[in-house]
Amino acid sequence: MEFQIDATSQGARACTIKTAHSTILTPVFMPVGTQGTVKALDANDMLELGAKIILGNTYHLYLRPTSKLIKKFGGLHGFSKFPNSFLTDSGGFQAFSLSDNSKPDENGIMFKSHIDGSKHYFTPKSVLDTQYELNSDIMMILDDLVALPNTDERIKKSIERTTKWAKEAIDYHMEQKSKGIGTHQNIFAIIQGGTSKEFRKLSAQQLCDMSDFDGFAIGGLSVGEPNQDMYDTVEWTTQFMPKEKPRYLMGVGTPEDLIENIERGVDMFDCVMPTRNARNGTLFTTFGKLNIKKAQFKEDDKPIDACCECYTCKNFTRAYLNHLLRAGEITYFRLASIHNIHYYLDLMRKAREAILIDNWEEFKKEFYTKRSK
Ligand SMILES: [Zn+2]
């Protein structure tokens, strides 16, 4: 992976990341394609939207259709026909959150499939083997997750384990690369530690000392803590992360969360919010959110967002979307997802433009002013 910082403005960074499959300009939002597709959309839609990287979920793809099958079709790129980059998570989060009786131990996580109840065991090495088969451009390590709030003792344990697993993962990856496996694939470690300054510092320092990692993520946030705690934790943690590598904040968040964390030095984001919200009727606009299901939109001849250049806004009215959603038409999900993803990607493009001309403060002010109207 090639990485360079193009400009900074306040704490915000505009960077360029080159993988084997695409050039990614940051700040970047990565739409979530859990099952090898962003829900309701296909590879062509994602290209039209200008997505340079999307996310795939290792847990889901490992269980079904299996990473072995995906490998036969040329990995995620060949299978889904999305030619740009993929980032895959380690599967640990879903093993933790979706499965019954998931049990972490010193060496990995035992869990039962949410599909058929079959038993599986993820280790730091096995999740990389799965991600080699998926052929993702950025692979995430297995980390030991804890539900928050939790005891200091349990959080400390999670940091120890995450560091131990990170060491196993990076050693294994370097060994595999020397054998010609995953040579163009990159690997990120995940900093844990809840909202504790002491624990975040400890985790960040231990992981960032392992200089073979291609980038670092901040995990375990946006799990119900107050927004300000998340922002403060990110601000605190980024100071311990190397400047010359990408920084990824996992699973965050609202447009406001993105703006706040870009300012705190984060480069990469992912979240199910634009697609999940689209499906339940919540659409993001320059002027804040709207619920398209409301009766007030029944005869509204305006587009979702007059400032939006997406396919949906250029062609359809709020009245039509209101009707499609109420009628339960599948087309609604597609049109609404196109709009919400476009909104997120466009917000990142505009944020980057502002950073490049060192105009962050003004950009942020305008973002909030328009939303309070
Ligand atoms: Zn639109």
Short mmCIF file of N, CA and C and ligand atoms in Angstrom, two decimals, residues 304-305 308-313 339 342, ligand 1:
data_model
loop_
_atom_site.label_atom_id
_atom_site.label_comp_id
_atom_site.label_asym_id
_atom_site.label_seq_id
_atom_site.Cartn_x
_atom_site.Cartn_y
_atom_site.Cartn_z
N ILE A 304 -35.28 14.76 -3.08
CA ILE A 304 -34.97 14.57 -1.65
C ILE A 304 -34.16 15.76 -1.15
N ASP A 305 -33.12 16.13 -1.92
CA ASP A 305 -32.23 17.21 -1.51
C ASP A 305 -31.92 18.04 -2.76
N CYS A 308 -28.46 17.93 -4.10
CA CYS A 308 -27.85 16.63 -4.39
C CYS A 308 -27.86 16.33 -5.89
N GLU A 309 -26.75 15.77 -6.35
CA GLU A 309 -26.57 15.47 -7.78
C GLU A 309 -26.74 13.98 -8.07
N CYS A 310 -27.29 13.23 -7.13
CA CYS A 310 -27.37 11.78 -7.35
C CYS A 310 -28.44 11.41 -8.37
N TYR A 311 -28.39 10.20 -8.84
CA TYR A 311 -29.34 9.69 -9.83
C TYR A 311 -30.77 9.84 -9.34
N THR A 312 -31.00 9.51 -8.08
CA THR A 312 -32.36 9.58 -7.51
C THR A 312 -32.86 11.02 -7.50
N CYS A 313 -32.03 11.93 -7.00
CA CYS A 313 -32.47 13.32 -6.91
C CYS A 313 -32.63 13.99 -8.28
N HIS A 339 -29.24 7.42 -2.97
CA HIS A 339 -29.15 8.79 -2.45
C HIS A 339 -28.31 8.87 -1.18
N HIS A 342 -24.64 8.31 -1.82
CA HIS A 342 -24.11 9.49 -2.52
C HIS A 342 -23.90 10.63 -1.52
ZN ZN B 1 -29.73 12.51 -3.91
#
